[in-house]
Tab-separated table of C-alpha atoms in Angstrom:
chain	number	residue	atom	x	y	z
H	1	UNK	CA	-92.311	105.699	183.089
H	2	UNK	CA	-95.413	103.235	182.998
H	3	UNK	CA	-95.790	101.972	179.553
H	4	UNK	CA	-98.956	102.962	177.773
H	5	UNK	CA	-99.086	99.758	175.856
H	6	UNK	CA	-97.308	96.440	177.009
H	7	UNK	CA	-97.502	93.189	174.972
H	8	UNK	CA	-96.008	90.042	176.424
H	9	UNK	CA	-95.599	87.186	174.370
H	10	UNK	CA	-98.677	87.856	172.282
H	11	UNK	CA	-99.999	84.954	169.651
H	12	UNK	CA	-102.865	85.041	167.630
H	13	UNK	CA	-103.827	81.912	165.598
H	14	UNK	CA	-107.096	81.873	162.985
H	15	UNK	CA	-108.289	78.797	161.460
H	16	UNK	CA	-105.881	79.749	158.401
H	17	UNK	CA	-102.798	79.501	160.762
H	18	UNK	CA	-100.894	81.931	163.329
H	19	UNK	CA	-100.887	85.576	162.508
H	20	UNK	CA	-98.646	86.540	165.250
H	21	UNK	CA	-96.118	84.492	167.211
H	22	UNK	CA	-94.778	85.461	170.678
H	23	UNK	CA	-94.432	88.939	170.121
H	24	UNK	CA	-93.658	91.529	173.068
H	25	UNK	CA	-93.598	95.091	172.415
H	26	UNK	CA	-94.095	98.419	175.003
H	27	UNK	CA	-94.622	101.796	173.663
H	28	UNK	CA	-94.043	104.327	176.187
H	29	UNK	CA	-96.407	107.600	176.217
H	30	UNK	CA	-95.754	110.341	173.766
H	31	UNK	CA	-93.824	107.727	171.523
H	32	UNK	CA	-94.661	107.653	167.808
H	33	UNK	CA	-94.419	104.120	166.550
H	34	UNK	CA	-94.643	102.878	163.154
H	35	UNK	CA	-95.360	99.192	162.580
H	36	UNK	CA	-94.195	98.216	159.080
H	37	UNK	CA	-94.233	95.031	157.190
H	38	UNK	CA	-95.757	93.443	154.176
H	39	UNK	CA	-99.502	92.313	153.992
H	40	UNK	CA	-99.830	89.235	155.774
H	41	UNK	CA	-96.874	89.895	158.510
H	42	UNK	CA	-99.283	90.316	161.220
H	43	UNK	CA	-99.520	94.218	161.666
H	44	UNK	CA	-103.248	94.603	161.271
H	45	UNK	CA	-103.733	91.757	163.718
H	46	UNK	CA	-101.428	93.360	166.183
H	47	UNK	CA	-103.395	96.712	165.864
H	48	UNK	CA	-106.473	95.001	166.557
H	49	UNK	CA	-105.318	93.715	169.663
H	50	UNK	CA	-103.781	96.659	171.195
H	51	UNK	CA	-107.448	98.240	170.317
H	52	UNK	CA	-109.129	95.368	171.864
H	53	UNK	CA	-110.799	94.677	168.877
H	54	UNK	CA	-109.705	91.100	169.025
H	55	UNK	CA	-108.248	89.211	171.589
H	56	UNK	CA	-105.278	87.014	171.647
H	57	UNK	CA	-104.895	83.437	171.528
H	58	UNK	CA	-102.058	83.829	174.280
H	59	UNK	CA	-99.931	86.492	176.435
H	60	UNK	CA	-101.390	89.614	177.669
H	61	UNK	CA	-102.154	92.977	176.262
H	62	UNK	CA	-101.859	95.829	178.747
H	63	UNK	CA	-102.849	99.170	177.403
H	64	UNK	CA	-103.064	102.528	179.619
H	65	UNK	CA	-102.759	100.023	182.638
H	66	UNK	CA	-105.451	97.915	181.969
H	67	UNK	CA	-105.047	94.149	181.305
H	68	UNK	CA	-107.543	93.639	178.445
H	69	UNK	CA	-108.262	90.129	179.130
H	70	UNK	CA	-109.996	91.251	182.519
H	71	UNK	CA	-112.584	93.132	180.434
H	72	UNK	CA	-116.044	91.666	179.589
H	73	UNK	CA	-117.576	92.814	175.874
H	74	UNK	CA	-119.251	95.916	177.396
H	75	UNK	CA	-116.338	96.994	179.379
H	76	UNK	CA	-114.148	96.578	176.444
H	77	UNK	CA	-116.227	98.457	174.133
H	78	UNK	CA	-116.169	101.311	176.932
H	79	UNK	CA	-112.478	101.406	177.045
H	80	UNK	CA	-112.044	101.338	173.351
H	81	UNK	CA	-114.169	104.408	173.111
H	82	UNK	CA	-112.697	106.386	175.832
H	83	UNK	CA	-109.219	105.404	175.738
H	84	UNK	CA	-108.082	104.576	172.121
H	85	UNK	CA	-108.880	106.747	168.738
H	86	UNK	CA	-108.917	105.019	165.213
H	87	UNK	CA	-108.070	106.392	161.976
H	88	UNK	CA	-108.597	103.718	158.889
H	89	UNK	CA	-107.600	103.514	155.296
H	90	UNK	CA	-111.013	104.096	154.117
H	91	UNK	CA	-112.667	107.052	156.525
H	92	UNK	CA	-115.697	105.323	157.399
H	93	UNK	CA	-117.775	108.618	157.948
H	94	UNK	CA	-121.540	108.381	158.207
H	95	UNK	CA	-122.856	109.791	155.229
H	96	UNK	CA	-126.010	110.950	156.656
H	97	UNK	CA	-124.229	113.457	159.391
H	98	UNK	CA	-122.474	116.591	158.885
H	99	UNK	CA	-118.739	116.811	159.479
H	100	UNK	CA	-119.373	118.151	162.946
H	101	UNK	CA	-122.106	115.567	163.354
H	102	UNK	CA	-119.430	112.710	162.531
H	103	UNK	CA	-116.848	114.277	164.975
H	104	UNK	CA	-119.459	114.374	167.738
H	105	UNK	CA	-120.448	110.698	167.551
H	106	UNK	CA	-117.792	109.166	169.753
H	107	UNK	CA	-118.302	111.825	172.577
H	108	UNK	CA	-122.131	111.148	172.267
H	109	UNK	CA	-121.703	107.499	172.639
H	110	UNK	CA	-119.329	108.030	175.391
H	111	UNK	CA	-121.809	109.596	177.486
H	112	UNK	CA	-120.201	113.339	177.458
H	113	UNK	CA	-122.422	116.148	178.021
H	114	UNK	CA	-123.365	117.836	174.814
H	115	UNK	CA	-122.064	120.971	175.762
H	116	UNK	CA	-118.686	119.590	176.427
H	117	UNK	CA	-118.719	117.575	173.342
H	118	UNK	CA	-119.917	120.308	171.415
H	119	UNK	CA	-116.687	122.507	172.770
H	120	UNK	CA	-114.448	119.820	171.598
H	121	UNK	CA	-115.936	119.504	168.087
H	122	UNK	CA	-115.396	123.473	167.828
H	123	UNK	CA	-111.952	122.901	169.346
H	124	UNK	CA	-111.165	120.082	166.583
H	125	UNK	CA	-112.692	121.786	163.831
H	126	UNK	CA	-110.198	124.939	164.546
H	127	UNK	CA	-107.122	122.883	165.051
H	128	UNK	CA	-107.711	120.929	162.055
H	129	UNK	CA	-108.914	123.443	159.828
H	130	UNK	CA	-112.371	121.808	159.292
H	131	UNK	CA	-114.282	125.189	160.229
H	132	UNK	CA	-115.188	125.897	156.916
H	133	UNK	CA	-116.706	122.556	156.270
H	134	UNK	CA	-118.237	121.909	159.308
H	135	UNK	CA	-121.995	121.695	157.859
H	136	UNK	CA	-121.029	119.629	154.931
H	137	UNK	CA	-121.822	116.144	154.303
H	138	UNK	CA	-118.924	113.698	153.846
H	139	UNK	CA	-119.883	113.143	149.912
H	140	UNK	CA	-118.827	116.677	149.058
H	141	UNK	CA	-115.480	116.403	150.888
H	142	UNK	CA	-112.118	115.786	149.174
H	143	UNK	CA	-110.162	112.568	150.241
H	144	UNK	CA	-107.790	114.612	152.344
H	145	UNK	CA	-110.701	116.569	154.306
H	146	UNK	CA	-112.491	113.183	154.920
H	147	UNK	CA	-109.328	112.121	156.583
H	148	UNK	CA	-109.226	115.050	158.686
H	149	UNK	CA	-112.537	114.462	159.694
H	150	UNK	CA	-111.589	111.193	160.707
H	151	UNK	CA	-108.645	111.944	162.804
H	152	UNK	CA	-110.726	114.617	164.649
H	153	UNK	CA	-113.515	112.042	165.248
H	154	UNK	CA	-110.687	109.716	166.530
H	155	UNK	CA	-109.617	112.289	169.004
H	156	UNK	CA	-112.707	113.772	170.332
H	157	UNK	CA	-112.558	111.444	173.428
H	158	UNK	CA	-109.056	112.446	174.095
H	159	UNK	CA	-108.002	108.974	173.892
H	160	UNK	CA	-104.319	108.131	175.235
H	161	UNK	CA	-103.639	106.213	172.050
H	162	UNK	CA	-104.275	107.085	168.523
H	163	UNK	CA	-103.860	103.799	166.162
H	164	UNK	CA	-103.618	104.831	162.476
H	165	UNK	CA	-104.084	102.096	159.932
H	166	UNK	CA	-102.930	102.986	156.681
H	167	UNK	CA	-104.321	106.468	156.993
H	168	UNK	CA	-102.947	107.634	153.612
H	169	UNK	CA	-103.630	104.494	151.954
H	170	UNK	CA	-106.715	106.034	149.868
H	171	UNK	CA	-105.056	109.579	149.350
H	172	UNK	CA	-103.141	110.985	146.794
H	173	UNK	CA	-99.580	111.875	147.592
H	174	UNK	CA	-100.313	115.484	148.589
H	175	UNK	CA	-103.216	115.007	150.522
H	176	UNK	CA	-101.269	111.847	152.240
H	177	UNK	CA	-98.546	114.420	153.134
H	178	UNK	CA	-100.952	116.850	154.988
H	179	UNK	CA	-102.460	113.828	156.930
H	180	UNK	CA	-99.116	113.077	157.865
H	181	UNK	CA	-98.048	116.333	158.878
H	182	UNK	CA	-101.339	116.662	160.989
H	183	UNK	CA	-100.166	113.561	162.783
H	184	UNK	CA	-96.881	114.546	163.483
H	185	UNK	CA	-98.163	117.887	164.696
H	186	UNK	CA	-100.417	115.747	167.215
H	187	UNK	CA	-97.513	114.072	168.175
H	188	UNK	CA	-95.310	117.203	169.058
H	189	UNK	CA	-98.233	118.120	171.118
H	190	UNK	CA	-97.760	114.607	173.225
H	191	UNK	CA	-100.110	112.480	171.637
H	192	UNK	CA	-99.251	108.842	171.623
H	193	UNK	CA	-99.818	107.212	168.148
H	194	UNK	CA	-99.112	103.844	166.685
H	195	UNK	CA	-98.983	104.034	162.926
H	196	UNK	CA	-99.525	100.747	160.667
H	197	UNK	CA	-97.975	100.966	157.265
H	198	UNK	CA	-96.231	99.285	154.550
H	199	UNK	CA	-94.927	102.414	153.347
H	200	UNK	CA	-91.188	102.732	154.607
H	201	UNK	CA	-91.232	106.422	153.517
H	202	UNK	CA	-94.281	106.913	155.932
H	203	UNK	CA	-92.677	105.193	158.829
H	204	UNK	CA	-89.374	106.684	158.901
H	205	UNK	CA	-90.359	110.187	158.066
H	206	UNK	CA	-93.165	110.499	160.922
H	207	UNK	CA	-92.144	108.164	163.359
H	208	UNK	CA	-89.511	108.144	166.031
H	209	UNK	CA	-89.408	104.329	166.306
H	210	UNK	CA	-89.782	101.528	163.546
H	211	UNK	CA	-91.178	97.948	164.380
H	212	UNK	CA	-90.626	95.493	161.451
H	213	UNK	CA	-92.843	92.860	161.548
H	214	UNK	CA	-92.325	89.611	159.418
H	215	UNK	CA	-94.309	86.395	159.539
H	216	UNK	CA	-95.972	87.496	162.809
H	217	UNK	CA	-92.716	87.960	164.542
H	218	UNK	CA	-90.951	91.163	165.274
H	219	UNK	CA	-87.787	91.474	163.072
H	220	UNK	CA	-86.515	94.451	164.421
H	221	UNK	CA	-87.391	97.370	166.541
H	222	UNK	CA	-85.557	100.553	165.516
H	223	UNK	CA	-85.332	103.518	167.204
H	224	UNK	CA	-84.786	106.588	165.020
H	225	UNK	CA	-83.057	109.764	165.720
H	226	UNK	CA	-84.633	113.105	165.179
H	227	UNK	CA	-83.461	114.345	161.971
H	228	UNK	CA	-82.145	117.800	162.333
H	229	UNK	CA	-79.077	120.053	161.929
H	230	UNK	CA	-77.031	117.492	159.623
H	231	UNK	CA	-75.528	119.063	156.599
H	232	UNK	CA	-76.758	118.256	153.423
H	233	UNK	CA	-73.189	116.911	152.220
H	234	UNK	CA	-73.207	114.487	155.546
H	235	UNK	CA	-76.491	112.927	154.168
H	236	UNK	CA	-76.400	112.850	150.320
H	237	UNK	CA	-73.451	113.063	147.791
H	238	UNK	CA	-74.098	113.563	144.647
H	239	UNK	CA	-70.881	112.551	143.102
H	240	UNK	CA	-69.015	109.757	144.897
H	241	UNK	CA	-65.577	110.675	146.685
H	242	UNK	CA	-63.200	109.510	144.137
H	243	UNK	CA	-61.392	111.943	142.037
H	244	UNK	CA	-62.397	112.546	138.281
H	245	UNK	CA	-60.413	110.558	135.559
H	246	UNK	CA	-58.536	112.971	133.332
H	247	UNK	CA	-60.741	114.182	130.751
Y	1	UNK	CA	-71.129	112.527	137.167
Y	2	UNK	CA	-68.517	115.091	135.974
Y	3	UNK	CA	-67.036	118.108	137.499
Y	4	UNK	CA	-65.981	119.073	134.100
Y	5	UNK	CA	-69.808	119.575	132.606
Y	6	UNK	CA	-70.611	120.950	135.870
Y	7	UNK	CA	-68.117	123.611	135.305
Y	8	UNK	CA	-69.091	123.994	131.416
Y	9	UNK	CA	-72.995	124.408	132.443
Y	10	UNK	CA	-71.971	127.325	135.094
Y	11	UNK	CA	-69.797	128.937	132.518
Y	12	UNK	CA	-72.525	128.871	129.705
Y	13	UNK	CA	-74.682	131.286	131.993
Y	14	UNK	CA	-71.842	133.915	132.805
Y	15	UNK	CA	-68.012	133.917	132.744
Y	16	UNK	CA	-66.751	133.311	136.193
Y	17	UNK	CA	-63.321	133.080	137.974
Y	18	UNK	CA	-62.265	130.109	139.738
Y	19	UNK	CA	-63.350	130.851	143.128
Y	20	UNK	CA	-66.712	131.961	141.859
Y	21	UNK	CA	-67.030	128.333	139.839
Y	22	UNK	CA	-66.443	126.724	143.228
Y	23	UNK	CA	-68.651	128.244	145.123
Y	24	UNK	CA	-71.540	128.318	142.640
Y	25	UNK	CA	-70.891	124.419	141.812
Y	26	UNK	CA	-71.616	123.804	145.637
Y	27	UNK	CA	-74.787	125.960	145.891
Y	28	UNK	CA	-75.975	124.525	142.897
Y	29	UNK	CA	-76.002	121.351	144.514
Y	30	UNK	CA	-77.278	122.684	147.762
Y	31	UNK	CA	-74.219	121.261	149.427
Y	32	UNK	CA	-74.221	117.845	148.945
Y	33	UNK	CA	-71.286	118.123	146.442
Y	34	UNK	CA	-68.238	119.602	147.892
Y	35	UNK	CA	-65.132	120.482	145.541
Y	36	UNK	CA	-61.803	121.623	146.462
Y	37	UNK	CA	-60.425	124.531	144.731
Y	38	UNK	CA	-57.687	122.608	143.143
Y	39	UNK	CA	-60.213	120.091	141.441
Y	40	UNK	CA	-61.729	123.259	139.698
Y	41	UNK	CA	-58.531	124.927	139.065
Y	42	UNK	CA	-57.200	121.850	137.354
Y	43	UNK	CA	-60.295	120.984	135.580
Y	44	UNK	CA	-60.314	124.654	134.246
Y	45	UNK	CA	-56.676	124.253	132.869
Y	46	UNK	CA	-57.592	121.288	131.001
Y	47	UNK	CA	-60.738	122.852	129.593
Y	48	UNK	CA	-58.585	125.620	128.515
Y	49	UNK	CA	-56.055	122.983	126.900
Y	50	UNK	CA	-58.981	121.457	125.014
Y	51	UNK	CA	-60.516	124.617	123.909
Y	52	UNK	CA	-63.628	124.476	125.507
Y	53	UNK	CA	-62.894	127.447	127.762
Y	54	UNK	CA	-60.810	130.683	127.380
Y	55	UNK	CA	-59.962	133.683	129.559
Y	56	UNK	CA	-62.358	136.470	129.254
Y	57	UNK	CA	-59.874	139.319	129.475
Y	58	UNK	CA	-56.329	138.447	128.681
Y	59	UNK	CA	-54.159	136.864	130.788
Y	60	UNK	CA	-53.613	138.438	134.207
Y	61	UNK	CA	-53.275	137.217	138.125
Y	62	UNK	CA	-53.890	133.723	137.768
Y	63	UNK	CA	-56.043	133.589	140.792
Y	64	UNK	CA	-58.409	136.492	139.447
Y	65	UNK	CA	-58.683	135.089	135.681
Y	66	UNK	CA	-62.209	135.031	134.663
Y	67	UNK	CA	-63.140	131.982	132.280
Y	68	UNK	CA	-65.836	131.997	129.596
Y	69	UNK	CA	-67.309	129.282	127.255
Y	70	UNK	CA	-65.874	128.814	123.889
Y	71	UNK	CA	-68.137	127.746	120.810
Y	72	UNK	CA	-67.034	124.267	121.240
Y	73	UNK	CA	-67.327	124.369	125.004
Y	74	UNK	CA	-70.868	125.404	124.158
Y	75	UNK	CA	-71.230	122.588	121.500
Y	76	UNK	CA	-69.840	119.693	123.946
Y	77	UNK	CA	-72.094	120.718	127.055
Y	78	UNK	CA	-75.341	120.825	124.615
Y	79	UNK	CA	-74.279	117.107	123.359
Y	80	UNK	CA	-73.520	115.982	126.839
Y	81	UNK	CA	-77.014	117.619	127.982
Y	82	UNK	CA	-78.962	116.099	125.082
Y	83	UNK	CA	-77.634	112.504	125.638
Y	84	UNK	CA	-79.900	110.349	128.008
Y	85	UNK	CA	-77.875	108.584	130.923
Y	86	UNK	CA	-76.721	104.883	129.978
Y	87	UNK	CA	-74.098	104.451	132.398
Y	88	UNK	CA	-73.625	101.066	133.797
Y	89	UNK	CA	-75.916	100.818	137.225
Y	90	UNK	CA	-73.508	101.787	139.930
Y	91	UNK	CA	-73.687	99.791	143.137
Y	92	UNK	CA	-71.041	101.886	145.044
Y	93	UNK	CA	-72.000	101.149	148.571
Y	94	UNK	CA	-69.828	98.448	150.541
Y	95	UNK	CA	-72.930	96.642	151.558
Y	96	UNK	CA	-72.733	94.632	148.589
Y	97	UNK	CA	-69.100	93.562	149.201
Y	98	UNK	CA	-69.974	92.953	152.871
Y	99	UNK	CA	-72.846	90.737	152.006
Y	100	UNK	CA	-70.760	88.731	149.481
Y	101	UNK	CA	-68.097	88.030	151.952
Y	102	UNK	CA	-70.215	87.483	155.008
Y	103	UNK	CA	-72.054	84.966	153.156
Y	104	UNK	CA	-68.380	83.326	152.783
Y	105	UNK	CA	-67.068	83.511	156.085
Y	106	UNK	CA	-67.614	80.597	158.705
Y	107	UNK	CA	-68.901	83.002	161.502
Y	108	UNK	CA	-70.424	85.601	158.925
Y	109	UNK	CA	-73.783	86.665	160.384
Y	110	UNK	CA	-75.801	87.727	157.606
Y	111	UNK	CA	-79.001	88.261	159.208
Y	112	UNK	CA	-77.203	90.613	161.678
Y	113	UNK	CA	-75.747	92.808	158.723
Y	114	UNK	CA	-79.087	93.042	157.379
Y	115	UNK	CA	-80.764	94.235	160.219
Y	116	UNK	CA	-78.240	96.799	160.888
Y	117	UNK	CA	-78.255	97.843	156.970
Y	118	UNK	CA	-82.262	98.120	157.363
Y	119	UNK	CA	-82.011	100.722	160.198
Y	120	UNK	CA	-79.529	102.824	158.221
Y	121	UNK	CA	-81.654	103.220	155.426
Y	122	UNK	CA	-84.696	103.855	157.772
Y	123	UNK	CA	-82.788	106.605	159.449
Y	124	UNK	CA	-81.763	108.001	156.196
Y	125	UNK	CA	-85.226	108.239	154.837
Y	126	UNK	CA	-85.780	110.376	157.854
Y	127	UNK	CA	-82.935	112.394	157.397
Y	128	UNK	CA	-83.739	112.968	153.768
Y	129	UNK	CA	-87.067	114.038	154.464
Y	130	UNK	CA	-85.774	116.601	156.530
Y	131	UNK	CA	-83.434	117.615	153.958
Y	132	UNK	CA	-86.232	117.597	151.243
Y	133	UNK	CA	-88.698	120.193	153.881
Y	134	UNK	CA	-85.335	122.422	154.259
Y	135	UNK	CA	-84.875	122.644	150.237
Y	136	UNK	CA	-88.742	123.350	149.826
Y	137	UNK	CA	-88.709	126.325	152.559
Y	138	UNK	CA	-85.622	127.482	150.734
Y	139	UNK	CA	-87.388	127.511	147.427
Y	140	UNK	CA	-85.332	125.052	145.920
Y	141	UNK	CA	-87.677	123.062	143.983
Y	142	UNK	CA	-84.967	121.492	141.701
Y	143	UNK	CA	-82.881	120.357	144.635
Y	144	UNK	CA	-86.052	118.659	145.974
Y	145	UNK	CA	-86.212	116.755	142.999
Y	146	UNK	CA	-82.819	115.615	143.245
Y	147	UNK	CA	-83.266	114.512	147.197
Y	148	UNK	CA	-86.708	112.630	145.823
Y	149	UNK	CA	-84.221	110.697	143.581
Y	150	UNK	CA	-82.157	109.920	146.823
Y	151	UNK	CA	-85.505	109.067	148.891
Y	152	UNK	CA	-86.791	106.610	146.189
Y	153	UNK	CA	-83.079	104.910	146.048
Y	154	UNK	CA	-83.160	104.576	149.800
Y	155	UNK	CA	-86.869	103.076	149.275
Y	156	UNK	CA	-85.304	100.389	146.840
Y	157	UNK	CA	-82.678	99.936	149.123
Y	158	UNK	CA	-85.050	98.949	151.780
Y	159	UNK	CA	-87.045	96.633	149.581
Y	160	UNK	CA	-83.568	94.993	148.698
Y	161	UNK	CA	-83.007	94.117	152.301
Y	162	UNK	CA	-86.511	92.491	152.687
Y	163	UNK	CA	-85.596	90.603	149.418
Y	164	UNK	CA	-82.701	89.027	151.160
Y	165	UNK	CA	-84.128	88.439	154.233
Y	166	UNK	CA	-86.882	86.474	152.293
Y	167	UNK	CA	-84.245	84.613	150.292
Y	168	UNK	CA	-82.089	83.693	153.456
Y	169	UNK	CA	-85.521	82.480	155.040
Y	170	UNK	CA	-86.200	80.437	152.337
Y	171	UNK	CA	-82.349	79.200	151.897
Y	172	UNK	CA	-81.490	79.516	155.755
Y	173	UNK	CA	-80.703	75.794	156.180
Y	174	UNK	CA	-77.442	75.379	154.167
Y	175	UNK	CA	-75.767	78.632	155.301
Y	176	UNK	CA	-72.436	77.316	154.508
Y	177	UNK	CA	-73.144	77.362	150.792
Y	178	UNK	CA	-74.706	80.647	150.154
Y	179	UNK	CA	-76.941	81.180	147.361
Y	180	UNK	CA	-75.139	82.828	144.394
Y	181	UNK	CA	-71.840	81.152	145.753
Y	182	UNK	CA	-69.663	79.392	143.436
Y	183	UNK	CA	-71.108	75.955	144.143
Y	184	UNK	CA	-74.735	77.024	143.019
Y	185	UNK	CA	-73.321	78.960	139.760
Y	186	UNK	CA	-71.839	75.378	138.944
Y	187	UNK	CA	-75.082	73.604	139.691
Y	188	UNK	CA	-77.079	76.119	137.653
Y	189	UNK	CA	-74.836	75.757	134.625
Y	190	UNK	CA	-75.110	71.834	134.614
Y	191	UNK	CA	-78.975	72.419	134.835
């Protein structure tokens, strides 16, 4: 299968120093990859390079068959709008637009016909359980609802790739769980997702592969087996196997 | 933790015979603690010897003997439940021994050991999350709490691997005198 993302020996150096050093990474269509690491490990830099929001100092970034270095600024912006969806920690919704309006913006910017765009918005409102708040403004919504709107907005142009940067970072644990369940559902539907997080539980629970970054390098790239069917005692012993001492 | 108090706790709810004790014990823990019948049986005998349980209806067929809690048994159970846990921290996993030995062997591969361990912990988190979902679906809110304990411990294990790697990164040049080895302890004392 042709990889959806292929990074080859990618480096990014800022004035303060190197943020990424020689990172190579491929992601196949349909994968859910979590990129984990402490702050300063380079994970957001990596995400920005994959998204075409930033350009590498060295190496190549190929996304959906396109070498991003071959694109000028305008072409790169078009590429981002059409092929990549973003979800951020802070939802970045426009306060002056309704939920439906926010979801529709990227379609409008990408020049999708209004009738088609409206259909897609309606479908996403249904799919993400947002029909009831379609005409509300973001200020009236809970954090979890805002993030669902942000996910819907990220999906409206049917991107090949969904990028999520600490999507539960500003949510309480219940709303966070719901957003992660939403991402897991999209993944089951075939959506390729790259999730950046410092939260091991989030990474391991949702993703089928965990890439650990440290100091701008890939420390480990671990495939995870689907959790299913294991007996409780194979996972967890409340008491160790040794015999109890005589009471 | 102790089979003894587990059995006392079950008998505090109602009298049970040995096999019922075993099955209820395992179901209490959602199958995470398997006890064999022999263990249950000998523990019941000791508890009876110590006056904490007694046969509910005279002595009959041993296999069908139903036990109930005595007053002393209930008091012992309540004392135990009322005490907060202050046992020594248990680091039972062999990874700690492996870490200590690997640092002392000429061909020891500490980074490899830690990387392998990280994968085990990540997979464990995923598996425990699935277990938690099942417990929730089964309406076992109490078991969810126990599984959350296991998940938080696993997250701590992952942080520990991070810390080990950070320490190794900083002290990686003198791999033949591991931090915390006998030499550095002596040096600390001189300081």
